Tab-separated table of C-alpha atoms in Angstrom:
chain	number	residue	atom	x	y	z
B	19	LEU	CA	-10.007	-25.537	-18.201
B	20	PRO	CA	-11.090	-21.956	-18.911
B	21	ILE	CA	-10.509	-19.613	-15.989
B	22	TYR	CA	-12.798	-20.334	-13.029
B	23	ASP	CA	-14.504	-23.371	-14.651
B	24	ASN	CA	-13.334	-25.478	-11.705
B	25	TYR	CA	-13.901	-22.801	-9.062
B	26	PHE	CA	-14.595	-24.597	-5.758
B	27	LYS	CA	-15.442	-27.835	-7.501
B	28	LYS	CA	-14.330	-31.262	-6.336
B	29	THR	CA	-11.548	-32.340	-8.667
B	30	ASP	CA	-10.214	-35.483	-7.002
B	31	THR	CA	-10.409	-37.889	-4.075
B	32	ILE	CA	-7.046	-38.500	-2.451
B	33	SER	CA	-6.185	-41.664	-0.540
B	34	PRO	CA	-3.224	-41.782	1.841
B	35	VAL	CA	-0.268	-44.060	1.208
B	36	GLU	CA	0.909	-46.110	4.189
B	37	LYS	CA	4.592	-46.587	4.936
B	38	ASP	CA	6.089	-47.833	8.222
B	39	GLY	CA	2.912	-47.060	10.088
B	40	THR	CA	2.561	-43.489	8.808
B	41	TYR	CA	0.256	-42.159	6.099
B	42	THR	CA	1.165	-39.606	3.455
B	43	TYR	CA	-0.994	-37.559	1.077
B	44	ASP	CA	0.497	-36.457	-2.244
B	45	ILE	CA	-1.093	-33.342	-3.749
B	46	THR	CA	-0.085	-31.428	-6.887
B	47	VAL	CA	-0.964	-27.745	-7.175
B	48	LYS	CA	-0.673	-26.305	-10.658
B	49	PRO	CA	0.898	-22.850	-11.270
B	50	TYR	CA	-1.392	-19.881	-10.625
B	51	SER	CA	-3.816	-22.135	-8.773
B	52	MET	CA	-5.152	-22.603	-5.260
B	53	VAL	CA	-6.395	-25.907	-3.855
B	54	THR	CA	-8.515	-26.533	-0.763
B	55	VAL	CA	-7.925	-29.912	0.891
B	56	SER	CA	-10.499	-31.134	3.388
B	57	THR	CA	-11.434	-34.316	5.273
B	58	LEU	CA	-15.066	-33.168	5.404
B	59	LYS	CA	-17.661	-34.848	3.224
B	60	LEU	CA	-19.678	-31.938	1.948
B	61	GLU	CA	-22.579	-31.799	-0.440
B	62	GLU	CA	-21.329	-30.548	-3.782
B	63	LYS	CA	-22.890	-27.375	-5.086
B	64	ASP	CA	-22.104	-24.541	-7.463
B	65	TYR	CA	-20.277	-21.530	-6.073
B	66	PRO	CA	-20.373	-18.244	-7.997
B	67	ALA	CA	-17.027	-17.555	-9.639
B	68	PRO	CA	-15.345	-14.183	-9.018
B	69	ASP	CA	-16.165	-11.335	-11.357
B	70	GLU	CA	-13.662	-11.245	-14.208
B	71	SER	CA	-14.071	-7.502	-14.862
B	72	GLU	CA	-11.006	-5.265	-14.913
B	73	ARG	CA	-9.580	-4.016	-11.640
B	74	THR	CA	-10.259	-0.342	-11.082
B	75	VAL	CA	-9.333	2.225	-8.479
B	76	LEU	CA	-11.963	3.925	-6.318
B	77	PRO	CA	-12.293	7.245	-8.188
B	78	LEU	CA	-11.831	10.588	-6.470
B	79	PRO	CA	-13.438	12.703	-5.193
B	80	TYR	CA	-15.219	10.322	-2.815
B	81	GLU	CA	-17.345	11.091	0.244
B	82	ASP	CA	-19.399	9.189	2.800
B	83	ASP	CA	-21.900	10.549	5.334
B	84	PHE	CA	-22.943	6.977	6.334
B	85	GLU	CA	-26.629	7.665	5.604
B	86	TYR	CA	-26.847	5.495	2.439
B	87	ALA	CA	-30.184	7.095	1.588
B	88	ASP	CA	-30.183	5.615	-1.940
B	89	TYR	CA	-29.982	2.034	-0.636
B	90	ASP	CA	-32.605	-0.304	0.800
B	91	SER	CA	-33.666	0.334	4.373
B	92	ASP	CA	-31.941	-2.847	5.562
B	93	TYR	CA	-28.662	-2.037	3.773
B	94	LEU	CA	-26.659	-1.335	6.936
B	95	SER	CA	-28.203	-4.076	9.076
B	96	SER	CA	-27.488	-6.637	6.341
B	97	ARG	CA	-23.803	-5.617	6.577
B	98	GLY	CA	-23.645	-5.756	10.374
B	99	TYR	CA	-23.604	-1.931	10.317
B	100	ALA	CA	-20.205	-1.893	8.633
B	101	PRO	CA	-19.613	1.133	6.379
B	102	ARG	CA	-18.616	0.745	2.770
B	103	TYR	CA	-15.023	-0.106	1.816
B	104	THR	CA	-13.350	0.185	5.246
B	105	ALA	CA	-10.986	-2.439	6.684
B	106	ASP	CA	-10.541	-2.371	10.467
B	107	GLU	CA	-6.934	-3.080	11.483
B	108	ALA	CA	-7.594	-2.587	15.210
B	109	GLY	CA	-10.779	-1.690	17.057
B	110	ALA	CA	-14.236	-1.871	15.460
B	111	PHE	CA	-15.703	0.978	13.401
B	112	GLU	CA	-19.473	0.650	12.868
B	113	VAL	CA	-22.285	2.941	11.788
B	114	GLU	CA	-24.677	3.992	14.543
B	115	ASN	CA	-27.672	6.299	14.494
B	116	ILE	CA	-27.263	9.003	17.131
B	117	GLU	CA	-29.990	11.606	17.513
B	118	GLY	CA	-31.280	10.885	14.017
B	119	ASN	CA	-27.896	11.110	12.327
B	120	ASN	CA	-25.799	8.185	11.119
B	121	VAL	CA	-22.174	8.439	12.233
B	122	LEU	CA	-19.196	6.084	12.309
B	123	VAL	CA	-18.317	5.044	15.871
B	124	GLN	CA	-15.257	3.249	17.216
B	125	LYS	CA	-17.041	0.675	19.391
B	126	ILE	CA	-14.317	-1.134	21.346
B	127	THR	CA	-13.812	0.414	24.788
B	128	PRO	CA	-11.104	-0.463	27.355
B	129	GLU	CA	-13.373	-2.837	29.283
B	130	LEU	CA	-14.293	-4.684	26.060
B	131	ARG	CA	-10.791	-5.112	24.680
B	132	ALA	CA	-9.437	-8.594	24.115
B	133	ASN	CA	-5.848	-9.630	23.525
B	134	GLU	CA	-5.015	-8.675	19.961
B	135	TRP	CA	-3.179	-10.923	17.574
B	136	GLY	CA	0.436	-9.819	17.252
B	137	GLY	CA	0.456	-7.543	20.289
B	138	THR	CA	-1.499	-4.858	22.091
B	139	PHE	CA	-2.000	-1.642	20.137
B	140	ASN	CA	-2.570	1.787	21.641
B	141	THR	CA	-4.537	2.974	18.630
B	142	ALA	CA	-7.577	1.642	16.790
B	143	SER	CA	-7.582	2.256	13.043
B	144	THR	CA	-9.552	1.563	9.905
B	145	ASN	CA	-8.496	2.297	6.338
B	146	PHE	CA	-10.013	2.382	2.856
B	147	GLY	CA	-9.261	3.352	-0.716
B	148	ASP	CA	-6.280	2.207	-2.753
B	149	ASP	CA	-2.534	1.786	-2.318
B	150	ALA	CA	-2.191	3.716	-5.583
B	151	TRP	CA	-3.572	6.945	-4.082
B	152	SER	CA	-0.762	9.467	-3.699
B	153	ASN	CA	-1.634	13.174	-3.965
B	154	TYR	CA	-4.946	13.786	-2.221
B	155	SER	CA	-6.586	15.051	0.964
B	156	ILE	CA	-8.806	13.472	3.596
B	157	SER	CA	-11.160	15.407	5.851
B	158	ALA	CA	-13.739	14.354	8.419
B	159	SER	CA	-15.839	15.763	11.235
B	160	VAL	CA	-14.697	14.222	14.520
B	161	LYS	CA	-16.326	14.186	17.961
B	162	LEU	CA	-14.418	12.800	20.959
B	163	GLU	CA	-15.881	11.025	23.943
B	164	ASP	CA	-15.196	12.919	27.163
B	165	ALA	CA	-12.370	10.747	28.518
B	166	GLU	CA	-8.896	11.447	29.850
B	167	ASP	CA	-6.103	11.293	27.247
B	168	ASN	CA	-8.632	10.477	24.529
B	169	PHE	CA	-7.803	11.259	20.888
B	170	ALA	CA	-8.809	10.607	17.276
B	171	GLY	CA	-7.404	11.426	13.891
B	172	VAL	CA	-7.472	11.235	10.094
B	173	GLY	CA	-4.643	10.220	7.793
B	174	LEU	CA	-3.431	9.301	4.333
B	175	ARG	CA	-0.754	7.276	2.521
B	176	TYR	CA	-1.512	4.388	4.870
B	177	ASN	CA	0.645	1.642	3.345
B	178	LEU	CA	1.402	-0.885	6.102
B	179	GLY	CA	-1.587	-2.311	7.967
B	180	SER	CA	0.543	-4.430	10.291
B	181	ASN	CA	1.858	-1.217	11.874
B	182	ILE	CA	-1.665	0.029	12.750
B	183	GLU	CA	-0.259	3.575	12.967
B	184	SER	CA	0.755	4.012	9.331
B	185	GLY	CA	1.099	6.951	6.953
B	186	TYR	CA	0.802	10.646	7.772
B	187	TRP	CA	-2.005	11.433	10.200
B	188	LEU	CA	-3.309	14.277	12.330
B	189	ARG	CA	-4.074	13.329	15.924
B	190	VAL	CA	-6.115	15.672	18.162
B	191	GLY	CA	-6.853	14.988	21.846
B	192	THR	CA	-9.374	16.101	24.442
B	193	ASN	CA	-6.498	17.866	26.221
B	194	GLY	CA	-6.016	20.162	23.212
B	195	LYS	CA	-2.703	18.654	22.149
B	196	TRP	CA	-2.281	17.830	18.463
B	197	TYR	CA	0.351	15.902	16.551
B	198	LEU	CA	1.129	15.368	12.899
B	199	ASN	CA	2.472	11.823	12.912
B	200	ARG	CA	4.529	9.919	10.398
B	201	ASN	CA	3.651	6.328	11.217
B	202	ASP	CA	4.031	6.028	15.012
B	203	ARG	CA	6.170	9.139	15.591
B	204	PRO	CA	5.229	12.841	15.655
B	205	VAL	CA	6.978	15.166	13.208
B	206	LYS	CA	5.051	18.316	14.223
B	207	SER	CA	3.042	19.141	17.349
B	208	GLY	CA	1.282	21.898	19.226
B	209	GLU	CA	-1.392	22.711	21.802
B	210	LEU	CA	-4.759	24.412	21.298
B	211	GLU	CA	-6.239	26.957	23.683
B	212	ASP	CA	-9.872	26.566	24.770
B	213	PHE	CA	-10.335	23.485	22.619
B	214	ASP	CA	-13.538	21.465	23.031
B	215	GLY	CA	-12.902	18.001	21.646
B	216	THR	CA	-16.348	16.784	22.689
B	217	ALA	CA	-17.898	19.107	20.085
B	218	TRP	CA	-17.727	18.373	16.346
B	219	ASN	CA	-14.415	19.514	14.836
B	220	ASP	CA	-13.214	19.272	11.236
B	221	LEU	CA	-9.827	17.557	10.733
B	222	LYS	CA	-7.995	17.502	7.422
B	223	VAL	CA	-4.657	16.252	6.073
B	224	GLU	CA	-3.407	16.766	2.522
B	225	ALA	CA	-0.372	15.398	0.695
B	226	ASN	CA	1.127	16.907	-2.440
B	227	GLU	CA	4.309	15.043	-3.382
B	228	ASN	CA	6.631	15.602	-0.383
B	229	ILE	CA	4.588	18.395	1.283
B	230	ILE	CA	2.126	17.387	4.021
B	231	ARG	CA	-0.311	19.891	5.563
B	232	ALA	CA	-2.657	19.511	8.530
B	233	TYR	CA	-5.765	21.613	9.241
B	234	LEU	CA	-8.251	21.999	12.075
B	235	ASN	CA	-11.607	23.683	11.425
B	236	GLY	CA	-10.248	25.195	8.216
B	237	GLU	CA	-7.135	26.694	9.835
B	238	LEU	CA	-3.641	25.486	8.885
B	239	LEU	CA	-1.942	23.831	11.864
B	240	CYS	CA	1.355	22.941	10.204
B	241	GLU	CA	3.253	22.106	7.047
B	242	TYR	CA	5.825	19.332	6.898
B	243	ASP	CA	8.377	18.611	4.196
B	244	GLY	CA	8.414	14.811	4.150
B	245	GLY	CA	11.370	14.688	1.812
B	246	SER	CA	13.979	17.053	3.232
B	247	ASP	CA	13.079	18.224	6.727
B	248	GLU	CA	16.432	18.568	8.488
B	249	LYS	CA	15.087	18.583	12.040
B	250	THR	CA	13.423	15.209	11.616
B	251	PRO	CA	15.332	13.504	8.787
B	252	THR	CA	12.933	10.714	7.832
B	253	ALA	CA	12.171	8.980	4.565
B	254	GLN	CA	9.070	10.000	2.662
B	255	LEU	CA	5.917	7.888	2.359
B	256	SER	CA	4.762	8.229	-1.249
B	257	ALA	CA	1.370	6.537	-1.612
B	258	GLY	CA	-1.290	4.631	0.296
B	259	ARG	CA	-4.872	4.464	1.525
B	260	ALA	CA	-6.948	6.887	3.596
B	261	ALA	CA	-7.385	6.075	7.297
B	262	LEU	CA	-9.190	6.971	10.520
B	263	PHE	CA	-7.580	6.617	13.952
B	264	SER	CA	-9.002	6.507	17.464
B	265	GLU	CA	-8.205	5.827	21.074
B	266	TYR	CA	-10.222	2.921	22.491
B	267	HIS	CA	-13.241	5.100	23.281
B	268	ARG	CA	-16.529	5.768	21.508
B	269	ASN	CA	-15.221	8.475	19.216
B	270	MET	CA	-17.358	9.521	16.260
B	271	PHE	CA	-16.619	10.365	12.608
B	272	ASP	CA	-18.871	11.879	9.961
B	273	ASN	CA	-18.830	13.534	6.523
B	274	ILE	CA	-15.633	11.934	5.253
B	275	LYS	CA	-14.280	13.478	2.058
B	276	ILE	CA	-11.350	12.325	-0.080
B	277	GLU	CA	-10.359	14.839	-2.741
B	278	PRO	CA	-7.589	14.883	-5.373
B	279	ILE	CA	-4.975	17.644	-5.274
B	280	GLU	CA	-5.557	20.062	-8.134
B	281	GLY	CA	-2.759	20.011	-10.697
B	282	ALA	CA	-1.122	16.861	-9.285
B	283	ASP	CA	-1.336	13.208	-10.312
B	284	THR	CA	-3.701	11.421	-7.943
B	285	ASN	CA	-2.451	7.876	-8.526
B	286	ILE	CA	0.874	6.131	-8.934
B	287	VAL	CA	1.791	3.001	-10.877
B	288	ARG	CA	3.820	0.631	-8.718
B	289	LEU	CA	6.558	-1.528	-10.248
B	290	ASP	CA	8.207	-4.426	-8.444
B	291	ASN	CA	11.980	-4.545	-8.025
B	292	THR	CA	12.056	-7.710	-10.167
B	293	ASP	CA	10.193	-6.094	-13.077
B	294	ASP	CA	11.893	-5.534	-16.430
B	295	GLU	CA	12.250	-1.787	-15.855
B	296	PHE	CA	14.930	-2.518	-13.217
B	297	GLU	CA	18.421	-3.296	-14.552
B	298	TYR	CA	21.124	-4.272	-12.068
B	299	THR	CA	24.903	-4.079	-12.282
B	300	GLY	CA	27.190	-5.637	-9.687
B	301	ASP	CA	26.728	-8.182	-6.921
B	302	TRP	CA	23.042	-7.790	-6.022
B	303	SER	CA	21.069	-10.430	-4.143
B	304	HIS	CA	17.394	-10.852	-5.042
B	305	SER	CA	14.811	-12.476	-2.788
B	306	THR	CA	11.314	-13.561	-3.818
B	307	MET	CA	10.445	-14.776	-0.300
B	308	ASP	CA	11.096	-11.665	1.735
B	309	SER	CA	8.932	-9.964	4.378
B	310	PHE	CA	5.152	-9.802	3.894
B	311	LYS	CA	5.563	-6.081	4.512
B	312	ASN	CA	7.252	-5.690	1.115
B	313	TYR	CA	5.424	-5.216	-2.160
B	314	LYS	CA	5.023	-8.743	-3.612
B	315	ARG	CA	7.360	-10.011	-0.828
B	316	THR	CA	10.450	-9.261	-2.939
B	317	ALA	CA	13.637	-7.312	-2.242
B	318	SER	CA	16.963	-6.587	-3.959
B	319	THR	CA	20.055	-5.729	-1.895
B	320	GLY	CA	23.347	-4.362	-3.201
B	321	GLY	CA	26.540	-3.147	-1.553
B	322	GLU	CA	29.363	-0.770	-2.422
B	323	GLY	CA	29.835	-0.403	-6.183
B	324	CYS	CA	26.456	-1.870	-7.082
B	325	GLU	CA	24.287	0.045	-9.526
B	326	VAL	CA	20.638	-0.075	-10.563
B	327	SER	CA	18.859	1.765	-13.390
B	328	VAL	CA	15.072	2.126	-13.572
B	329	LYS	CA	13.453	3.020	-16.874
B	330	PHE	CA	10.002	4.552	-16.576
B	331	PHE	CA	7.410	6.640	-18.384
B	332	GLY	CA	5.944	9.441	-16.293
B	333	LYS	CA	6.499	12.726	-14.489
B	334	GLY	CA	8.098	11.470	-11.296
B	335	ILE	CA	9.425	8.440	-9.466
B	336	ALA	CA	9.818	7.265	-5.873
B	337	LEU	CA	12.102	4.308	-5.206
B	338	THR	CA	11.032	2.430	-2.080
B	339	GLY	CA	12.894	-0.013	0.131
B	340	TYR	CA	13.521	-0.860	3.737
B	341	GLY	CA	16.342	-0.559	6.241
B	342	LYS	CA	17.340	-0.230	9.868
B	343	ARG	CA	17.017	2.992	11.810
B	344	ARG	CA	20.040	5.268	11.503
B	345	VAL	CA	22.020	2.704	9.451
B	346	GLY	CA	21.349	3.932	5.918
B	347	ALA	CA	23.378	3.418	2.771
B	348	VAL	CA	25.097	6.263	0.906
B	349	PHE	CA	24.506	6.488	-2.841
B	350	SER	CA	24.624	8.812	-5.857
B	351	ALA	CA	21.716	9.544	-8.216
B	352	GLU	CA	21.550	10.369	-11.926
B	353	LEU	CA	18.558	11.102	-14.139
B	354	ASP	CA	18.832	10.684	-17.894
B	355	GLY	CA	22.634	10.835	-17.615
B	356	GLU	CA	22.702	14.050	-15.554
B	357	VAL	CA	23.944	13.985	-11.941
B	358	LEU	CA	21.197	14.921	-9.465
B	359	ASP	CA	23.018	14.134	-6.212
B	360	GLU	CA	26.622	13.048	-5.744
B	361	ARG	CA	26.075	11.773	-2.204
B	362	VAL	CA	22.753	10.892	-0.576
B	363	GLN	CA	22.286	9.395	2.886
B	364	CYS	CA	19.413	6.904	2.807
B	365	LYS	CA	16.814	7.791	5.472
B	366	VAL	CA	14.745	4.608	5.234
B	367	GLU	CA	13.931	3.111	8.649
B	368	GLY	CA	11.149	0.633	7.915
B	369	ASN	CA	9.293	-1.028	5.031
B	370	ARG	CA	7.738	0.728	2.045
B	371	GLU	CA	9.586	3.976	2.658
B	372	CYS	CA	11.138	6.143	-0.050
B	373	VAL	CA	14.826	5.636	-0.782
B	374	TYR	CA	14.863	8.452	-3.339
B	375	THR	CA	12.272	10.655	-5.061
B	376	VAL	CA	12.252	12.838	-8.180
B	377	TYR	CA	9.215	14.955	-9.084
B	378	GLY	CA	8.259	17.667	-11.566
B	379	LEU	CA	9.659	15.979	-14.669
B	380	GLU	CA	8.394	16.461	-18.190
B	381	GLU	CA	6.115	13.560	-19.026
B	382	GLY	CA	7.991	10.957	-21.025
B	383	GLU	CA	10.647	8.242	-20.894
B	384	HIS	CA	13.276	8.671	-18.153
B	385	THR	CA	16.021	6.609	-16.548
B	386	LEU	CA	16.982	6.955	-12.891
B	387	THR	CA	20.352	5.451	-11.943
B	388	ILE	CA	21.434	4.797	-8.349
B	389	LYS	CA	25.007	3.771	-7.443
B	390	VAL	CA	25.822	2.536	-3.933
B	391	ILE	CA	28.872	4.291	-2.424
B	392	GLU	CA	28.766	2.945	1.135
B	393	GLY	CA	26.777	0.349	3.072
B	394	GLU	CA	23.975	-1.813	1.707
B	395	LEU	CA	20.898	-0.570	-0.132
B	396	THR	CA	17.669	-2.603	-0.281
B	397	LEU	CA	15.009	-1.847	-2.904
B	398	ASP	CA	11.397	-2.985	-2.965
B	399	SER	CA	9.507	-1.072	-5.664
B	400	ALA	CA	9.233	2.027	-7.832
B	401	GLU	CA	6.175	4.282	-7.645
B	402	ILE	CA	5.650	6.203	-10.883
B	403	SER	CA	3.700	9.484	-11.060
B	404	ASP	CA	1.590	9.806	-14.174
B	405	THR	CA	-1.970	10.311	-15.396
B	406	TYR	CA	-2.623	6.987	-17.134
B	407	GLU	CA	-5.024	4.689	-15.348
B	408	ILE	CA	-3.679	2.429	-12.638
B	409	LYS	CA	-5.978	-0.396	-13.736
B	410	GLN	CA	-3.521	-1.078	-16.578
B	411	MET	CA	-1.199	-2.363	-13.828
B	412	LYS	CA	1.742	-1.893	-16.214
B	413	SER	CA	3.979	1.029	-17.073
B	414	GLN	CA	3.768	2.686	-20.464
B	415	ALA	CA	7.208	1.295	-21.327
B	416	ILE	CA	6.046	-2.292	-20.779
B	417	LEU	CA	2.822	-1.720	-22.730
B	418	GLU	CA	4.705	-0.292	-25.694
B	419	ALA	CA	7.185	-3.187	-25.620
B	420	GLU	CA	4.306	-5.683	-25.659
B	421	GLN	CA	2.644	-3.890	-28.570
B	422	GLN	CA	5.903	-3.909	-30.549
B	423	ALA	CA	6.412	-7.619	-29.828
B	424	ALA	CA	2.857	-8.413	-30.936
B	425	ALA	CA	3.286	-6.412	-34.151
B	426	GLN	CA	6.590	-8.170	-34.887
B	427	ALA	CA	5.036	-11.589	-34.253
B	428	GLU	CA	2.138	-10.767	-36.577
B	429	LYS	CA	4.552	-9.603	-39.284
B	430	GLU	CA	6.661	-12.781	-39.027
B	431	SER	CA	3.575	-14.963	-38.948
B	432	ALA	CA	2.356	-13.358	-42.185
B	433	LYS	CA	5.695	-14.262	-43.778
B	434	GLY	CA	5.341	-17.863	-42.631
B	435	LYS	CA	8.104	-17.620	-40.029
B	436	SER	CA	7.985	-18.727	-36.409
B	437	PRO	CA	7.719	-15.728	-34.080
B	438	SER	CA	11.060	-14.622	-32.632
B	439	LYS	CA	11.745	-15.175	-28.973
B	440	SER	CA	11.925	-12.091	-26.785
B	441	LYS	CA	15.387	-10.626	-26.397
B	442	THR	CA	14.515	-8.867	-23.139
B	443	SER	CA	14.744	-11.946	-20.949
B	444	LYS	CA	17.107	-11.534	-18.017
B	445	ALA	CA	18.468	-13.847	-15.333
B	446	ILE	CA	18.672	-12.995	-11.613
B	447	PRO	CA	20.029	-15.111	-8.762
B	448	ILE	CA	17.099	-15.779	-6.409
B	449	ALA	CA	17.201	-16.381	-2.651
B	450	ILE	CA	14.225	-18.602	-1.754
B	451	GLY	CA	14.599	-18.401	2.020
B	452	ALA	CA	14.541	-20.842	4.897
B	453	ALA	CA	11.915	-23.119	3.337
B	454	ALA	CA	14.503	-24.588	0.947
B	455	ALA	CA	17.023	-25.100	3.749
B	456	ALA	CA	14.379	-27.007	5.687
B	457	GLY	CA	13.898	-29.354	2.783
B	458	ILE	CA	10.449	-28.110	1.850
B	459	ALA	CA	9.793	-28.267	-1.868
B	460	ALA	CA	8.953	-24.855	-3.278
B	461	ALA	CA	7.890	-23.789	-6.734
B	462	VAL	CA	9.100	-20.275	-7.501
B	463	ALA	CA	8.124	-18.420	-10.627
B	464	VAL	CA	11.081	-16.251	-11.606
B	465	ARG	CA	11.228	-13.556	-14.204
B	466	ALA	CA	14.666	-13.896	-15.765
B	467	LYS	CA	17.087	-11.005	-15.467
B	468	LYS	CA	20.558	-10.263	-16.755
B	469	LYS	CA	23.310	-7.940	-15.592
B	470	LYS	CA	24.637	-5.105	-17.669
B	471	LYS	CA	28.091	-5.682	-19.067
């Protein structure tokens, strides 16, 4: 059937098969499909199929004052007073009219809190935008409720919702203390004199490659080198969404602005570690059923002597992976055959953190080669800096390869020949996880990979 022709339509009635007093249902799910199985007898009706338009990224600059003056008067009430685009990870952020002005309010207070799924979080947060956003700034006016140890903040490069406190974010409290946090840990801090958090204050964070800056009311609070700070040697976070943070009090936000950094590439193109741009040498293990915290739930791990090369088109690259705190691999790095670093200690402590970054390259084809010297290195993705639109969802190298293959197929077809099979197919050993060991049948789509000789 053409795409979506059977969207939420009844396709079959399944009867159980009895054996030894038990009943079994047998269901086949085709590749790239989802099936809903129900015992309910529902009236059949037509459901609107999803829009098939191309995926795009929310363009920058973007701002929201929560007034929505150009929309119908019932726009907010029809949405349950939820603002546009935000996704609450903890707490509840809703638009409320206060003294004639619409503002975003964190509504869950200590006496209203329930037990959260997965644990109890100290911070409420909501995020919006795109995982492809990289070099940009976020600013907002913030007003704190007068409560002891209360705080709120703004942040960017939010890339792991399960952590709640994700990305780089500026936290300011009613006690005048401020922190620039990387995920759940401060990397810079200070204390303000005569600070009134219950008045409106303007908070801003900007990220330009590895440099992170935090501002309060237009004044620079601090600058942090996310790639090479020796005092706090942590891995860089390269890209992610914008976010707001709050203690569980009625803190207010208004006039949110997201702006691109002038002269820098706003978006990245993210490649998976199983994509064709990655070429592995040595005894690597490749998993397609890894943690949900990884991009596409995949990971590739290699030990001493293992090597990986990543071919990309762009002006910079960030290799991401995951690891355990203070147990990082040691590796060397080459770019286009030239040695960049003979010995690098991996700083990665969690998921979606940068193993290695290279910026400021001339736009074009490049090859980054990493060779493991000690320990084990785990890779998850590559984030490529360039100006072409993220909606392509493919690197320039892949697009050019597809165009060449199509042209070759057309040429051979004109000559009456059968199109040649691709010579870029590779074969990778795949670890499918505990499901196979438990005897559960699993269908895994694998892109073939081969090792260099």
